[in-house]
XYZ file of C-alpha atoms in Angstrom:
309
model
C -38.040 -79.654 -127.047
C -41.312 -77.802 -127.687
C -43.579 -78.381 -130.673
C -45.717 -75.587 -132.047
C -49.135 -76.842 -133.171
C -50.803 -73.459 -133.508
C -49.632 -69.925 -132.954
C -51.219 -70.132 -129.522
C -50.678 -73.835 -128.753
C -47.299 -75.333 -127.878
C -46.876 -78.932 -126.777
C -44.016 -80.168 -124.618
C -43.522 -83.294 -126.735
C -43.894 -84.311 -130.364
C -47.423 -85.376 -131.301
C -47.841 -89.103 -131.905
C -50.538 -91.424 -133.147
C -53.148 -91.448 -135.899
C -54.439 -87.921 -135.123
C -51.080 -86.120 -135.011
C -51.465 -84.856 -138.582
C -54.918 -83.442 -137.801
C -54.127 -81.470 -134.620
C -53.349 -78.218 -136.453
C -56.597 -78.247 -138.433
C -58.503 -79.125 -135.243
C -56.837 -76.206 -133.440
C -57.736 -73.865 -136.294
C -61.356 -75.028 -136.201
C -61.594 -74.516 -132.423
C -59.951 -71.100 -132.669
C -62.419 -70.048 -135.382
C -65.297 -70.892 -133.018
C -64.135 -68.175 -130.631
C -62.812 -70.223 -127.717
C -60.354 -68.473 -125.416
C -56.663 -69.397 -125.367
C -56.961 -71.570 -122.249
C -59.825 -73.640 -123.709
C -58.012 -73.938 -127.040
C -54.883 -75.279 -125.373
C -56.829 -77.752 -123.233
C -58.782 -79.178 -126.167
C -55.700 -79.631 -128.331
C -53.735 -81.174 -125.453
C -56.538 -83.691 -124.777
C -56.683 -84.503 -128.493
C -52.910 -85.086 -128.526
C -53.124 -87.354 -125.468
C -55.994 -89.290 -127.060
C -53.944 -89.746 -130.239
C -50.986 -91.102 -128.234
C -53.307 -93.487 -126.404
C -54.698 -94.731 -129.759
C -51.167 -95.391 -131.023
C -50.317 -97.429 -127.940
C -53.319 -99.643 -128.643
C -52.657 -99.944 -132.354
C -55.833 -98.136 -133.463
C -55.703 -96.629 -136.930
C -57.406 -93.383 -137.890
C -60.065 -95.178 -139.986
C -61.002 -97.408 -137.057
C -61.699 -94.705 -134.459
C -65.216 -94.706 -132.968
C -67.023 -93.423 -129.894
C -66.123 -96.573 -127.976
C -62.455 -95.603 -128.103
C -63.285 -92.186 -126.639
C -65.247 -93.819 -123.811
C -62.425 -96.239 -123.038
C -59.886 -93.427 -123.112
C -61.921 -91.383 -120.620
C -61.902 -94.338 -118.243
C -58.163 -94.663 -118.678
C -57.712 -90.931 -118.112
C -59.774 -91.010 -114.919
C -57.358 -93.550 -113.480
C -54.231 -91.551 -114.278
C -55.225 -87.871 -114.094
C -57.260 -85.674 -111.808
C -60.856 -85.767 -113.165
C -62.008 -82.687 -115.088
C -65.283 -81.972 -116.788
C -63.737 -80.717 -120.031
C -62.178 -83.963 -121.311
C -65.461 -85.533 -122.452
C -66.590 -82.344 -124.230
C -63.208 -81.955 -125.937
C -63.299 -85.516 -127.284
C -66.839 -85.072 -128.531
C -65.748 -81.936 -130.401
C -62.733 -83.746 -131.788
C -64.732 -86.688 -133.117
C -67.381 -84.364 -134.587
C -64.583 -82.444 -136.311
C -62.998 -85.621 -137.706
C -66.355 -86.803 -138.965
C -67.007 -83.456 -140.633
C -63.589 -83.580 -142.304
C -64.232 -87.095 -143.577
C -61.301 -88.482 -141.592
C -63.523 -91.033 -139.855
C -66.017 -92.983 -142.002
C -69.665 -92.142 -141.181
C -70.482 -95.767 -140.390
C -67.913 -95.698 -137.600
C -69.778 -92.916 -135.850
C -72.946 -94.814 -134.921
C -73.348 -94.590 -131.173
C -72.788 -97.938 -129.554
C -76.026 -99.240 -128.081
C -75.913 -99.932 -124.409
C -78.638 -101.146 -122.099
C -80.818 -98.715 -120.189
C -79.300 -99.960 -116.931
C -75.735 -99.463 -118.173
C -76.558 -95.963 -119.369
C -77.801 -95.017 -115.905
C -74.766 -96.627 -114.308
C -72.409 -94.644 -116.552
C -74.193 -91.403 -115.674
C -73.851 -92.202 -111.960
C -70.173 -93.087 -112.409
C -69.572 -89.740 -114.146
C -71.304 -87.951 -111.245
C -69.095 -89.654 -108.663
C -65.977 -88.859 -110.652
C -66.668 -85.377 -112.029
C -68.981 -83.852 -109.392
C -68.187 -85.698 -106.171
C -64.512 -86.208 -107.126
C -64.436 -89.522 -105.260
C -61.384 -91.741 -105.395
C -61.276 -94.246 -108.202
C -61.215 -97.128 -105.724
C -64.448 -95.899 -104.142
C -66.162 -95.633 -107.529
C -65.080 -99.152 -108.432
C -66.619 -100.446 -105.196
C -69.911 -98.554 -105.574
C -70.794 -99.084 -109.235
C -71.295 -102.921 -109.294
C -73.804 -102.761 -106.446
C -75.783 -100.015 -108.188
C -75.761 -102.002 -111.448
C -77.111 -105.066 -109.651
C -79.780 -102.996 -107.908
C -81.059 -101.546 -111.211
C -81.005 -104.972 -112.863
C -82.874 -106.423 -109.906
C -85.593 -103.785 -110.213
C -85.838 -103.164 -113.973
C -84.195 -106.171 -115.632
C -83.416 -105.542 -119.296
C -86.310 -103.127 -119.741
C -86.699 -99.382 -119.493
C -85.261 -97.777 -116.371
C -87.815 -95.409 -114.856
C -86.251 -94.169 -111.661
C -89.426 -92.354 -110.590
C -90.977 -95.789 -110.019
C -88.469 -96.747 -107.346
C -89.953 -97.331 -103.938
C -88.771 -98.109 -100.417
C -90.003 -101.678 -100.887
C -87.680 -102.108 -103.895
C -84.739 -100.987 -101.810
C -85.548 -103.241 -98.864
C -86.186 -106.291 -101.054
C -82.850 -105.878 -102.816
C -80.890 -105.579 -99.572
C -82.717 -108.550 -98.060
C -81.901 -110.636 -101.131
C -78.242 -109.636 -101.376
C -77.036 -109.201 -97.784
C -77.112 -112.926 -96.801
C -74.786 -113.709 -99.748
C -72.155 -111.148 -98.779
C -69.557 -110.840 -96.076
C -70.328 -108.217 -93.434
C -67.998 -105.570 -94.869
C -69.325 -106.122 -98.397
C -72.910 -105.902 -97.182
C -72.193 -102.602 -95.448
C -70.436 -101.324 -98.540
C -73.476 -102.292 -100.588
C -75.838 -100.271 -98.367
C -73.453 -97.303 -98.474
C -73.383 -97.476 -102.283
C -77.184 -97.642 -102.412
C -77.542 -94.582 -100.192
C -75.086 -92.722 -102.392
C -76.987 -93.647 -105.554
C -80.412 -92.822 -104.092
C -79.162 -89.417 -102.920
C -77.832 -88.890 -106.459
C -81.149 -89.667 -108.191
C -82.950 -87.416 -105.720
C -80.393 -84.677 -106.453
C -81.178 -85.155 -110.182
C -84.897 -84.823 -109.498
C -85.743 -88.359 -110.648
C -87.331 -89.109 -107.273
C -88.799 -86.843 -104.608
C -88.750 -89.197 -101.618
C -85.608 -89.685 -99.540
C -85.215 -93.377 -100.378
C -81.683 -93.337 -98.986
C -83.310 -93.374 -95.552
C -85.097 -96.605 -96.512
C -81.868 -98.553 -96.953
C -81.747 -101.060 -94.071
C -78.828 -101.088 -91.668
C -76.778 -104.280 -91.835
C -76.532 -105.739 -88.349
C -73.036 -106.423 -87.072
C -73.711 -109.937 -85.817
C -70.004 -110.664 -85.419
C -69.861 -108.380 -82.390
C -73.229 -108.768 -80.616
C -71.724 -108.095 -77.199
C -70.764 -104.505 -78.005
C -73.602 -102.188 -76.894
C -75.132 -99.714 -79.353
C -75.004 -96.926 -76.753
C -75.013 -96.088 -73.055
C -78.150 -96.201 -70.929
C -80.333 -93.160 -70.189
C -79.146 -93.137 -66.576
C -75.505 -93.193 -67.669
C -76.217 -90.370 -70.088
C -77.750 -88.234 -67.306
C -74.729 -88.872 -65.062
C -72.331 -87.955 -67.869
C -74.153 -84.697 -68.559
C -74.305 -83.887 -64.838
C -70.529 -84.344 -64.530
C -69.776 -81.466 -66.907
C -68.887 -78.082 -65.410
C -71.135 -75.669 -67.332
C -69.681 -72.638 -65.581
C -66.862 -72.586 -68.149
C -67.036 -71.988 -71.903
C -65.439 -75.349 -72.598
C -67.885 -77.097 -70.309
C -70.877 -75.453 -71.992
C -69.469 -76.464 -75.379
C -68.980 -80.066 -74.281
C -72.460 -80.142 -72.794
C -74.013 -78.936 -76.062
C -72.083 -81.514 -78.081
C -73.135 -84.388 -75.834
C -76.765 -83.238 -75.953
C -76.747 -83.379 -79.748
C -75.124 -86.787 -79.734
C -77.445 -88.235 -77.079
C -80.807 -86.604 -77.811
C -80.682 -85.913 -81.556
C -78.732 -89.018 -82.531
C -76.223 -87.091 -84.613
C -72.930 -88.659 -85.597
C -69.640 -87.117 -84.525
C -68.808 -86.045 -88.116
C -72.142 -84.215 -88.377
C -71.541 -82.365 -85.106
C -68.009 -81.389 -86.106
C -69.199 -79.649 -89.276
C -72.023 -77.727 -87.641
C -71.750 -73.940 -87.815
C -73.660 -71.179 -86.015
C -75.548 -70.411 -89.239
C -76.910 -73.974 -89.169
C -78.932 -73.173 -86.031
C -82.405 -71.698 -86.433
C -82.995 -70.375 -82.905
C -86.598 -69.306 -83.564
C -87.640 -72.652 -85.026
C -85.476 -74.678 -82.648
C -83.980 -76.522 -85.609
C -80.539 -77.660 -86.792
C -79.555 -77.955 -90.464
C -77.381 -81.044 -90.894
C -75.320 -81.389 -94.071
C -75.088 -84.823 -95.678
C -71.734 -84.912 -97.492
C -70.954 -87.922 -99.711
C -67.354 -88.076 -98.501
C -68.305 -88.073 -94.820
C -71.097 -90.556 -95.381
C -69.147 -93.284 -97.215
C -68.725 -95.597 -94.264
C -71.750 -94.633 -92.194
C -74.487 -97.072 -91.280
C -76.982 -94.226 -91.682
C -79.880 -93.025 -89.590
C -83.398 -91.909 -90.419
C -83.135 -88.323 -89.197
C -85.632 -86.752 -91.536
C -88.606 -87.176 -89.199
C -86.921 -85.596 -86.151
C -88.605 -82.234 -85.431
C -85.301 -80.612 -84.510
C -83.304 -81.643 -87.587
C -83.380 -80.372 -91.145
C -81.324 -82.401 -93.646
C -79.379 -80.613 -96.372
C -77.628 -82.446 -99.233
C -74.754 -80.262 -100.360
C-alpha cells in the first residue's frame, strides 16, 4: 500500500515514529523553497526513515537533538550506500522542527566535542562520502588517526598546518612495537591516507604521507626485497623486442626495475600520462589501490610526477 505525504511525494509504507505527523508540513516547507521533485522526495524519505529509527529507539519528539541525527547517520552508513544528501536533509529537518517549535530550543545546542574528535569525524565523512570506502576499512583507519592526533595535539587545539615529518615518525616509532605486524602496517596505511586527505584539504603543503616509515616484515627476513642488478639485466635481455608484446613487456619491466613503480601503478598508466618532451610519467595515487601498500618515496624521482586523484 502506498501513502501520499504530499501531492508529489508517495511513500511505500506508512510513516512511523515521532515525526510522522510533521512530514507533510516539512514537505510543504521544502516545496516552498523551490527544490525540484527529486530533492523533495529524497528529503522527505530521509525524514521518514529517521522518524522510524527514532521510534525503534524509543525517542520522543521532545527529546530529539543533534546527537540523534549524528547517530542515525552512522547507522545509515552501515546499512545503505553512502550519499552526500542525508546529512543536509537532516539538518534542514531539525532546523524546520526548531522553527515550528516542535523541538525545544534548549535541545538544539550543538553537542561539544573535542577538537581531535571533530577532525576525526571530518576525516570519517571524507572516507565515506568522497572516497566511498567500505565501512570495515573506515573502522580500521579511524582509531589510528584519532590516536595520532591525540599524540600530537593532546586535548588542545588541532592545528594541522603544524604537523611535521618528525611528528609522523615519532608516532610510528612509539606505536609500532606495541602492535602485531599486520596492525602496524594497517596503522601506517591509515596515516598515509589521512595525511593525503589533509594535503588534499590544503591544511598542509608538504607530502607528509611520504614521511610515514615502512614497517619491516621481520617475520620473513629470508625473502629478498628484489632481484639483483645482474639478474635484472639478464631478464631484460631475454625479452624479444622485435614483437609488439615483447616491447610492451620490456617497457613494463623497465618501469618496475628502474622507476620502482608498483604493479598497480603500472597497470593504470595511460598514454596521456607520459610527457615525452620532459621524459616524465604522471603516476596516480588512488586511495583504493593504496590501502595495503607499504608505500615508496617517489616524489624526488626526476622521471615521476605524483598525482592525487
